[in-house]
mmCIF file of C-alpha atoms in Angstrom:
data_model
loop_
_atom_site.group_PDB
_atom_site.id
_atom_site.type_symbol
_atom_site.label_atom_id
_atom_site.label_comp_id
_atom_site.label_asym_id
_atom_site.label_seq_id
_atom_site.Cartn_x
_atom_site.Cartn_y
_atom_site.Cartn_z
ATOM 1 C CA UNK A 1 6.764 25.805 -3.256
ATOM 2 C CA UNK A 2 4.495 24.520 -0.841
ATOM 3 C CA UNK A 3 5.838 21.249 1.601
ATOM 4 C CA UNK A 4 4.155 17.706 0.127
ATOM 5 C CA UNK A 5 2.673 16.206 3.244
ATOM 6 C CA UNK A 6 1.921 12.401 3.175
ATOM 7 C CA UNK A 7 -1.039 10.560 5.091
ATOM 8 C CA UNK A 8 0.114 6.600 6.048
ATOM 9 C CA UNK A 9 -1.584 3.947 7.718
ATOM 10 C CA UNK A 10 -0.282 1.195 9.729
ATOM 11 C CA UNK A 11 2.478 2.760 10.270
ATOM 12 C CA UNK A 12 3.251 2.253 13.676
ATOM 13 C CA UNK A 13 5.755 -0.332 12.996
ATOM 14 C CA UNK A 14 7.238 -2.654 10.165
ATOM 15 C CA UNK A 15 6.687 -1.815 6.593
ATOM 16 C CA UNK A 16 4.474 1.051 7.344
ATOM 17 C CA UNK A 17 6.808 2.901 9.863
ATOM 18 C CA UNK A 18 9.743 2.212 7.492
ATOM 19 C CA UNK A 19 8.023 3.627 4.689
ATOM 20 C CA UNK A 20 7.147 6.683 6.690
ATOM 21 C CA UNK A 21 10.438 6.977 7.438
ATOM 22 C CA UNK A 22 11.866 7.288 3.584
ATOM 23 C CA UNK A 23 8.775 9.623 2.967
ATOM 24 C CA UNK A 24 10.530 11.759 5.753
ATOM 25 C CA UNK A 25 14.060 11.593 4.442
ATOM 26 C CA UNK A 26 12.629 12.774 1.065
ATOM 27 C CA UNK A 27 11.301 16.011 2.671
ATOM 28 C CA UNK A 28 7.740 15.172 3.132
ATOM 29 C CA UNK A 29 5.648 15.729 6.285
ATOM 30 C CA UNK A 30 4.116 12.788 7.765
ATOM 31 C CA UNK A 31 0.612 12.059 9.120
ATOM 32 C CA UNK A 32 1.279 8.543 10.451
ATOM 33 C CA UNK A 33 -1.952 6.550 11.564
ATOM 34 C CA UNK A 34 -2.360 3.292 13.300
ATOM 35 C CA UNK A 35 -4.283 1.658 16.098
ATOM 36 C CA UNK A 36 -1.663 1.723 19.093
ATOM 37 C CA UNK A 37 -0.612 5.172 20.607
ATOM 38 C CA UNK A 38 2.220 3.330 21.980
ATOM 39 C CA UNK A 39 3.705 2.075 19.081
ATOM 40 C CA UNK A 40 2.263 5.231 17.142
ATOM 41 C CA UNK A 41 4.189 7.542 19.296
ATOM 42 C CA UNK A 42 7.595 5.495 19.178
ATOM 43 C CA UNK A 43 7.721 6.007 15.561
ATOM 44 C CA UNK A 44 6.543 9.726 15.222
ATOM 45 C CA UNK A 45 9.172 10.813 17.535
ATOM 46 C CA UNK A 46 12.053 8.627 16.007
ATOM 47 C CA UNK A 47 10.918 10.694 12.711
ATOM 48 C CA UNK A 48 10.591 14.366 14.404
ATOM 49 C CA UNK A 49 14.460 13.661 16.190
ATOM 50 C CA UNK A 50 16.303 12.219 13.043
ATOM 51 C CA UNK A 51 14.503 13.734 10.201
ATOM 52 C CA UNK A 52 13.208 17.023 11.380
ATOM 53 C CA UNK A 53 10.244 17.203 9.374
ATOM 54 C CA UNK A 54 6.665 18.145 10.429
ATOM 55 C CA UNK A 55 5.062 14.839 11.851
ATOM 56 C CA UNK A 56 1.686 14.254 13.441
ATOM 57 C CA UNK A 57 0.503 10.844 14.628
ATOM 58 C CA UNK A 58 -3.270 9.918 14.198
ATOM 59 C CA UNK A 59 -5.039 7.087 15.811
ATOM 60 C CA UNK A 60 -7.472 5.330 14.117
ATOM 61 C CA UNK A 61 -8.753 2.191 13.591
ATOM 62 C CA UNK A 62 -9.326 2.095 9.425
ATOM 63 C CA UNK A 63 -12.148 -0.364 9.608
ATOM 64 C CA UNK A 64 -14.341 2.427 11.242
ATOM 65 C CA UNK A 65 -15.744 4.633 8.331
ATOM 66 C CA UNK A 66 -16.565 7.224 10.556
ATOM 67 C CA UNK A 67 -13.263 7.476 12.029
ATOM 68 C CA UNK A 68 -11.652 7.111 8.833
ATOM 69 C CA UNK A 69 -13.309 10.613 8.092
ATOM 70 C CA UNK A 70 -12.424 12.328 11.210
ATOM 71 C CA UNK A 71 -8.967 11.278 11.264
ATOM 72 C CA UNK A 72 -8.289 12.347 7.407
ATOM 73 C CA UNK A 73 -9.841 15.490 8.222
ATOM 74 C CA UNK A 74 -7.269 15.852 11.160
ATOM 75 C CA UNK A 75 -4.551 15.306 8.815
ATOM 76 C CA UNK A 76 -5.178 17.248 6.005
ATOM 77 C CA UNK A 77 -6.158 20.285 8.595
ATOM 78 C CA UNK A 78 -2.930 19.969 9.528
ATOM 79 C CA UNK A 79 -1.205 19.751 6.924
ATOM 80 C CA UNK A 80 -3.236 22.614 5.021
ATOM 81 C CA UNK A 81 -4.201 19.103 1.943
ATOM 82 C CA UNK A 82 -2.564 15.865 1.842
ATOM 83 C CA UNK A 83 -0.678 14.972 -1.330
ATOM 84 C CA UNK A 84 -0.256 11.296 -0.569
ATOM 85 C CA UNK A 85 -2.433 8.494 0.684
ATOM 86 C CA UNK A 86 0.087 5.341 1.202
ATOM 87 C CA UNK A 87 -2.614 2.247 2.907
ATOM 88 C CA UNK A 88 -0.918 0.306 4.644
ATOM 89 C CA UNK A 89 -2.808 -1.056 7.002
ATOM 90 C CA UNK A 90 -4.134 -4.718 7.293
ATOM 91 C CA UNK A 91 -3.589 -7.289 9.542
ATOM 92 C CA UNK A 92 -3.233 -11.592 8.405
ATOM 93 C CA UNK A 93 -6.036 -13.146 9.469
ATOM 94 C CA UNK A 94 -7.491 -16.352 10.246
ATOM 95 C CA UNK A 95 -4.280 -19.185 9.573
ATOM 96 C CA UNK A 96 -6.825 -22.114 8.320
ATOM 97 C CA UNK A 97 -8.244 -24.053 5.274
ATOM 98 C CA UNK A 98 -10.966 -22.554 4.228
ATOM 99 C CA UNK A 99 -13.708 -24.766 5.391
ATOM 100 C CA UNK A 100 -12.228 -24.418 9.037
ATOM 101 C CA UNK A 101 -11.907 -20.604 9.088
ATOM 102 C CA UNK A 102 -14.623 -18.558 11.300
ATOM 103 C CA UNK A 103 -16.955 -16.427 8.805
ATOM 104 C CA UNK A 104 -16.332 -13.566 10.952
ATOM 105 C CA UNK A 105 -12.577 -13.646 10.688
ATOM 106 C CA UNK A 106 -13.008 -13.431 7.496
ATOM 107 C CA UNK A 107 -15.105 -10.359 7.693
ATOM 108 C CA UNK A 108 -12.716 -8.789 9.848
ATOM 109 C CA UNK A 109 -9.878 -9.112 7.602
ATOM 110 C CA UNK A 110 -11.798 -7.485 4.580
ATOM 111 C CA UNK A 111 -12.631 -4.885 7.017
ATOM 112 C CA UNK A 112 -9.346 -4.342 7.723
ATOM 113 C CA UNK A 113 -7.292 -5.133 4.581
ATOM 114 C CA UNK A 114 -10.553 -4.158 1.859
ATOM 115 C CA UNK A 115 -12.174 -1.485 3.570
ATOM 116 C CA UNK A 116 -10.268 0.351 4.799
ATOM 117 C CA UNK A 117 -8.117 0.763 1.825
ATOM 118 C CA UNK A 118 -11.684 2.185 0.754
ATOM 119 C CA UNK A 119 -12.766 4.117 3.175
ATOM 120 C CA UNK A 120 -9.399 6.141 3.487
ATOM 121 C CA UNK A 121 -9.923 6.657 -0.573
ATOM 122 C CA UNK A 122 -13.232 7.777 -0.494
ATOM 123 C CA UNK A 123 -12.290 10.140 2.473
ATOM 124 C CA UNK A 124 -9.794 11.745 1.366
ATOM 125 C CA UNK A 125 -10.931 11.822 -2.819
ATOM 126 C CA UNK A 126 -12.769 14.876 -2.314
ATOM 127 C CA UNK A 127 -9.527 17.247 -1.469
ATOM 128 C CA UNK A 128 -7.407 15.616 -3.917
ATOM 129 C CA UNK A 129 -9.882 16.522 -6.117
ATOM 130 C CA UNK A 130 -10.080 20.128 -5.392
ATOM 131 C CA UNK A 131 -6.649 20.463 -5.375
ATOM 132 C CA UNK A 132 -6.079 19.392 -8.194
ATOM 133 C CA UNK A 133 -3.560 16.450 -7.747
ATOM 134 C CA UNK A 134 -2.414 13.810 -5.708
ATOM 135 C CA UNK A 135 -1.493 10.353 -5.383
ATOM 136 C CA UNK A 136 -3.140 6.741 -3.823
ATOM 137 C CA UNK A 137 -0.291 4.116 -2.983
ATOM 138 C CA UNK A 138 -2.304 0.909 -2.220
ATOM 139 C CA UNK A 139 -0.500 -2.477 -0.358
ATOM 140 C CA UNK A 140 -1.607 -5.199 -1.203
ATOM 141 C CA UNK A 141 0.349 -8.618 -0.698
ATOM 142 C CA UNK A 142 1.449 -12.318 -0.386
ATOM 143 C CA UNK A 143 -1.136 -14.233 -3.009
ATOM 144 C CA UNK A 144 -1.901 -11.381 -5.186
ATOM 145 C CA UNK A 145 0.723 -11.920 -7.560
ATOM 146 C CA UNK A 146 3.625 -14.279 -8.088
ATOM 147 C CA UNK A 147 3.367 -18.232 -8.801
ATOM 148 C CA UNK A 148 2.391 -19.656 -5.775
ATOM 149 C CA UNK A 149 -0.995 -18.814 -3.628
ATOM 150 C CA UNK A 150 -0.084 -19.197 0.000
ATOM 151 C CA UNK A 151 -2.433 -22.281 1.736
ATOM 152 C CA UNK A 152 -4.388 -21.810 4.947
ATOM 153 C CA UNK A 153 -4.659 -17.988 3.983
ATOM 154 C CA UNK A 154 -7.407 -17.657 1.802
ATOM 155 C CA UNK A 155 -9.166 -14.435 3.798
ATOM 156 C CA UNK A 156 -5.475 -12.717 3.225
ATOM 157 C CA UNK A 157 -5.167 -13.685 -0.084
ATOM 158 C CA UNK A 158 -8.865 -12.956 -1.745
ATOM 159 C CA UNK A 159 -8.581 -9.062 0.589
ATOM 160 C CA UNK A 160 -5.526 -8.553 -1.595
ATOM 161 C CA UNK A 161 -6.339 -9.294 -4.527
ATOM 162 C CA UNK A 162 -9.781 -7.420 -4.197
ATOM 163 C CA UNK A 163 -7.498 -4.077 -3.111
ATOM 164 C CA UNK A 164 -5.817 -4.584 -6.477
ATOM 165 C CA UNK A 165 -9.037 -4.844 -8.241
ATOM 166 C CA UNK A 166 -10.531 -1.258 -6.348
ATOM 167 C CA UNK A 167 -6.714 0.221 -7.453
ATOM 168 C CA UNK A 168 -7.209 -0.458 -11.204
ATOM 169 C CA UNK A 169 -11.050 0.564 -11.348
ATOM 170 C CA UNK A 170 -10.372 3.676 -9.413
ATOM 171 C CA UNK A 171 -7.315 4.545 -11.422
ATOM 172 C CA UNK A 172 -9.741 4.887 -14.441
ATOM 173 C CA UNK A 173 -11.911 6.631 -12.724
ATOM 174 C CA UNK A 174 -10.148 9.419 -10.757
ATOM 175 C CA UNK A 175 -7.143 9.769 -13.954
ATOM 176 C CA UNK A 176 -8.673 12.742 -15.385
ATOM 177 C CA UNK A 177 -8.773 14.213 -11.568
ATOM 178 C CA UNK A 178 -4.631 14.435 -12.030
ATOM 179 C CA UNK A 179 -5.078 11.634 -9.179
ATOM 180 C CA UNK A 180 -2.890 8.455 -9.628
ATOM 181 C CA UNK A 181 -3.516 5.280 -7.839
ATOM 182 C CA UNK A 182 -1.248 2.158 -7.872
ATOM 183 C CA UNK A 183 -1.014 -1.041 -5.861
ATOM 184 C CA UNK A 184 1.953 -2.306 -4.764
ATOM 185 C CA UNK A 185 3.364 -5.903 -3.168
ATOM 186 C CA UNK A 186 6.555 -5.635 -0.607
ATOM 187 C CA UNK A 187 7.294 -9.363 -1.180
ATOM 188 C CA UNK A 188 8.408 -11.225 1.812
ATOM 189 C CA UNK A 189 8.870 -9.071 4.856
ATOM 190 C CA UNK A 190 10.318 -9.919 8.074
ATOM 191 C CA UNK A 191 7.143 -8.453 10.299
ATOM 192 C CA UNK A 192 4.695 -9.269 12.835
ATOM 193 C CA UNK A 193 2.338 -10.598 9.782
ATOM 194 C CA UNK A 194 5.015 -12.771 8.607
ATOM 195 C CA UNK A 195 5.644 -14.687 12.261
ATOM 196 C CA UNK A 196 1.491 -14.749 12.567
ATOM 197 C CA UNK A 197 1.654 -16.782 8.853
ATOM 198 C CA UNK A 198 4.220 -18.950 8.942
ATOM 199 C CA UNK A 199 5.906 -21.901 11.155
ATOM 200 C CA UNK A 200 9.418 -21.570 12.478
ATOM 201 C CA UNK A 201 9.956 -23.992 10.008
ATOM 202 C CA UNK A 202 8.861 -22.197 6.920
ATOM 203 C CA UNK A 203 10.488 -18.984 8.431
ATOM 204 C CA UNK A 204 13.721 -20.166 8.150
ATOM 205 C CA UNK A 205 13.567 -21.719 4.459
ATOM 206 C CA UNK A 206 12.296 -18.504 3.550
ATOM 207 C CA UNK A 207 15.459 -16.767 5.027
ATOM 208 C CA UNK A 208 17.664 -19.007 3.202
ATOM 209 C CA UNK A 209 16.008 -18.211 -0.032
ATOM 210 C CA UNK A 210 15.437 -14.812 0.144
ATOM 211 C CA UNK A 211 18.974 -12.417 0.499
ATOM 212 C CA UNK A 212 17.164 -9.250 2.366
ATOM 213 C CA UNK A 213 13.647 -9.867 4.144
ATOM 214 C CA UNK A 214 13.752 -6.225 4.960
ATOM 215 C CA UNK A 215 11.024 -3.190 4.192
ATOM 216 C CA UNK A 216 13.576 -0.993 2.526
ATOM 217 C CA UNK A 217 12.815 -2.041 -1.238
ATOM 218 C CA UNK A 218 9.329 -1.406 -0.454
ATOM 219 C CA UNK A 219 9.705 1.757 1.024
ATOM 220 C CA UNK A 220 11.815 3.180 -1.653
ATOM 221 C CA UNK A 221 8.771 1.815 -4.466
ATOM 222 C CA UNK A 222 6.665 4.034 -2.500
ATOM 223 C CA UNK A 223 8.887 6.950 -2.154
ATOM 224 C CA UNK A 224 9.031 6.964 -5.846
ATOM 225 C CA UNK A 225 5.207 6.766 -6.691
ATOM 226 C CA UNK A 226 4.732 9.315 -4.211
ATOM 227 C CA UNK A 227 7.409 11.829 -6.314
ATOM 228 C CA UNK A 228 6.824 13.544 -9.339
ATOM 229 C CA UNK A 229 9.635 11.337 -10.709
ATOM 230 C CA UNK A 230 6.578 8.913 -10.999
ATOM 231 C CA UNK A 231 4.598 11.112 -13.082
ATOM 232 C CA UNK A 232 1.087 9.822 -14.743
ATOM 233 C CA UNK A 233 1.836 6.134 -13.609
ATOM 234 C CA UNK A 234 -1.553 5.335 -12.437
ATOM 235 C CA UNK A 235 -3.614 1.747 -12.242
ATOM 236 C CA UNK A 236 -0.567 -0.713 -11.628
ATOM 237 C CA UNK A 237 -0.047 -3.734 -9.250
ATOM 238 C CA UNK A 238 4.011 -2.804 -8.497
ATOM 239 C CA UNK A 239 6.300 -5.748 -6.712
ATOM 240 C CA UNK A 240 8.663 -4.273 -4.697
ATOM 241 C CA UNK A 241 11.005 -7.260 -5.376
ATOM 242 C CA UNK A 242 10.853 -6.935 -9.354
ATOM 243 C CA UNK A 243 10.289 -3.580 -10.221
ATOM 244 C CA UNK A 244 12.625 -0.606 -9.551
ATOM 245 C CA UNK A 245 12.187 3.222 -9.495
ATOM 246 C CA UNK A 246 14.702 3.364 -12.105
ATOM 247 C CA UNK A 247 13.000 0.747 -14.271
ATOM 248 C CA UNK A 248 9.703 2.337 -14.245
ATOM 249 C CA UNK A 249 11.374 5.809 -14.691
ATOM 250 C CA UNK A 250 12.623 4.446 -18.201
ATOM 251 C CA UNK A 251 9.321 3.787 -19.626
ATOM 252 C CA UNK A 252 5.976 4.848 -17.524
ATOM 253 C CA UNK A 253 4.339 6.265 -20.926
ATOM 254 C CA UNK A 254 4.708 2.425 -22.274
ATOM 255 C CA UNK A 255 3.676 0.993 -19.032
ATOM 256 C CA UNK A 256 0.673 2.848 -18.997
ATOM 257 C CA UNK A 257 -0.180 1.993 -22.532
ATOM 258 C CA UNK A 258 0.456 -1.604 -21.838
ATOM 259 C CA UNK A 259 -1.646 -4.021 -19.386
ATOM 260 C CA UNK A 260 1.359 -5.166 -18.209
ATOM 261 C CA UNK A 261 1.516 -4.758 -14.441
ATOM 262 C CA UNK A 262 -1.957 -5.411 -14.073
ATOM 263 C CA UNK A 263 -4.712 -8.271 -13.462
ATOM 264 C CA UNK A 264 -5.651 -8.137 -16.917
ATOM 265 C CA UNK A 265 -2.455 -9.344 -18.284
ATOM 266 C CA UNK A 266 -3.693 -10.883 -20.815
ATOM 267 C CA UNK A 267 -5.186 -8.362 -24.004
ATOM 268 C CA UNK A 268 -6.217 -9.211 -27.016
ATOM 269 C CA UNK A 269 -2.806 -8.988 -29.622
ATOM 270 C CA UNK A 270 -1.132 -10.996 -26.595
ATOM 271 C CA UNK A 271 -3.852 -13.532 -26.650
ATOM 272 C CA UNK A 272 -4.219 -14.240 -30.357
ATOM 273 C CA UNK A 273 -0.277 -14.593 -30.597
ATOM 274 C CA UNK A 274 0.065 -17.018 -27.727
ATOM 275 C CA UNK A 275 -3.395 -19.086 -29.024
ATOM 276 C CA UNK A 276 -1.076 -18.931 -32.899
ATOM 277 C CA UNK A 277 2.059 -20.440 -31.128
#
């Protein structure tokens, strides 16, 4: 049986390099991408000298279409085709109301966060494709889901939610490929994002709330959607805080059936019995 290789971005530190990690510990070769060699390296020899498995770092800034191509042609050269695209790139963006926030901050940030959740897609769709298989594991984050939109981060919010929009539409599109594509929020992380975003202040009533501010329940969610333990799960918007590998294990034929898990939530037997209440 051939070795499932696994193409992630942003994964020269935090959530990204901790999901590579897991990929790693669940046999997978890893093509790890990000922008710094420095950090880049760091992480691709922790993985070769604990893990053992095949590893290649990649650098590559995803905002740069034409790089994007180059660099998931390196990979899946490499790895003779890439089962798994994880994006996890993005950065946090301008920190201000709205009306203060520079236009091209803004830009940036869907370049970043948007883009090149698309461009990686739409580079590597084509091999997937001709395979005959594989699987799109999208972040998206803080805003997209949950009860409360964070303030002062509307470029990082509205990039989000657009990735979880692009997940769903291309799930439909690409599902009779054998390709699944899902979306996923890590909940609050303790990264480089999260001390960009908040004040000390707010930093430290989060980690009184909140019992583990680590990657690791995030990186396990992926682990799973990138198994065949996952199966046909395509076009969902995952937390990694509510929902558990062995909770969606129970019941992905349902899930898919339902619009649970999605921005849609809302069909129309749900809406006539709520409206009847």
């Amino acid at each position: 049986m051939k070795k499932k290789y696994a193409l992630i971005t942003g994964s020269g530190r935090g959530i990204g390099a901790r999901t590579a990690e897991v990929l790693a510990e669940n046999g997978f070769g890893t093509a790890l991408c990000a922008r710094t060699q420095r950090e880049l390296s760091e992480t691709t020899e922790r993985i070769s000298g604990q893990y053992g498995t095949p590893v290649l770092g990649l650098v590559c800034d995803v905002s740069d279409d034409s790089a994007v191509k180059e660099m998931v042609g390196k990979a899946q050269d490499w790895a003779d085709g890439v089962d798994v695209l994880v994006n996890c790139a993005g950065i946090a963006g301008p920190l201000a109301l709205f009306e203060d926030a520079d236009p091209d901050e803004w830009r940036n940030v869907f370049d970043i966060n948007f883009f090149g959740t698309v461009h990686c897609a739409r580079a590597i769709l084509p091999a997937m494709k001709k395979q005959g298989h594989g699987k799109i594991i999208n972040f998206t984050g803080g805003g997209a889901g949950g009860k409360h939109h964070p303030e002062r981060q509307t470029a990082y919010v509205t990039s989000k939610v657009a990735v979880c929009g692009f997940t769903e539409t291309l799930a439909t599109e690409v599902e009779g490929d054998n390709i699944q594509v899902n979306a996923l929020s890590p909940g609050p992380v303790e990264t480089k994002i999260w001390d960009n975003v908040l004040t000390a202040e707010e930093r430290r009533d989060l980690k009184a709330k909140e019992a583990d501010l680590s990657p690791e329940a995030a990186a396990q969610l992926v682990a799973f959607l990138a198994s065949e333990r996952s199966g046909k799960l395509t076009g969902k918007v995952l937390s990694a805080r509510w929902d558990t590998p062995d909770g969606l294990a129970r019941d992905i034929n349902g899930l898919n059936k339902s619009c649970r898990n999605t921005l849609r939530r809302i069909d129309g037997n749900n809406y006539h019995a709520q409206k009847d209440t």
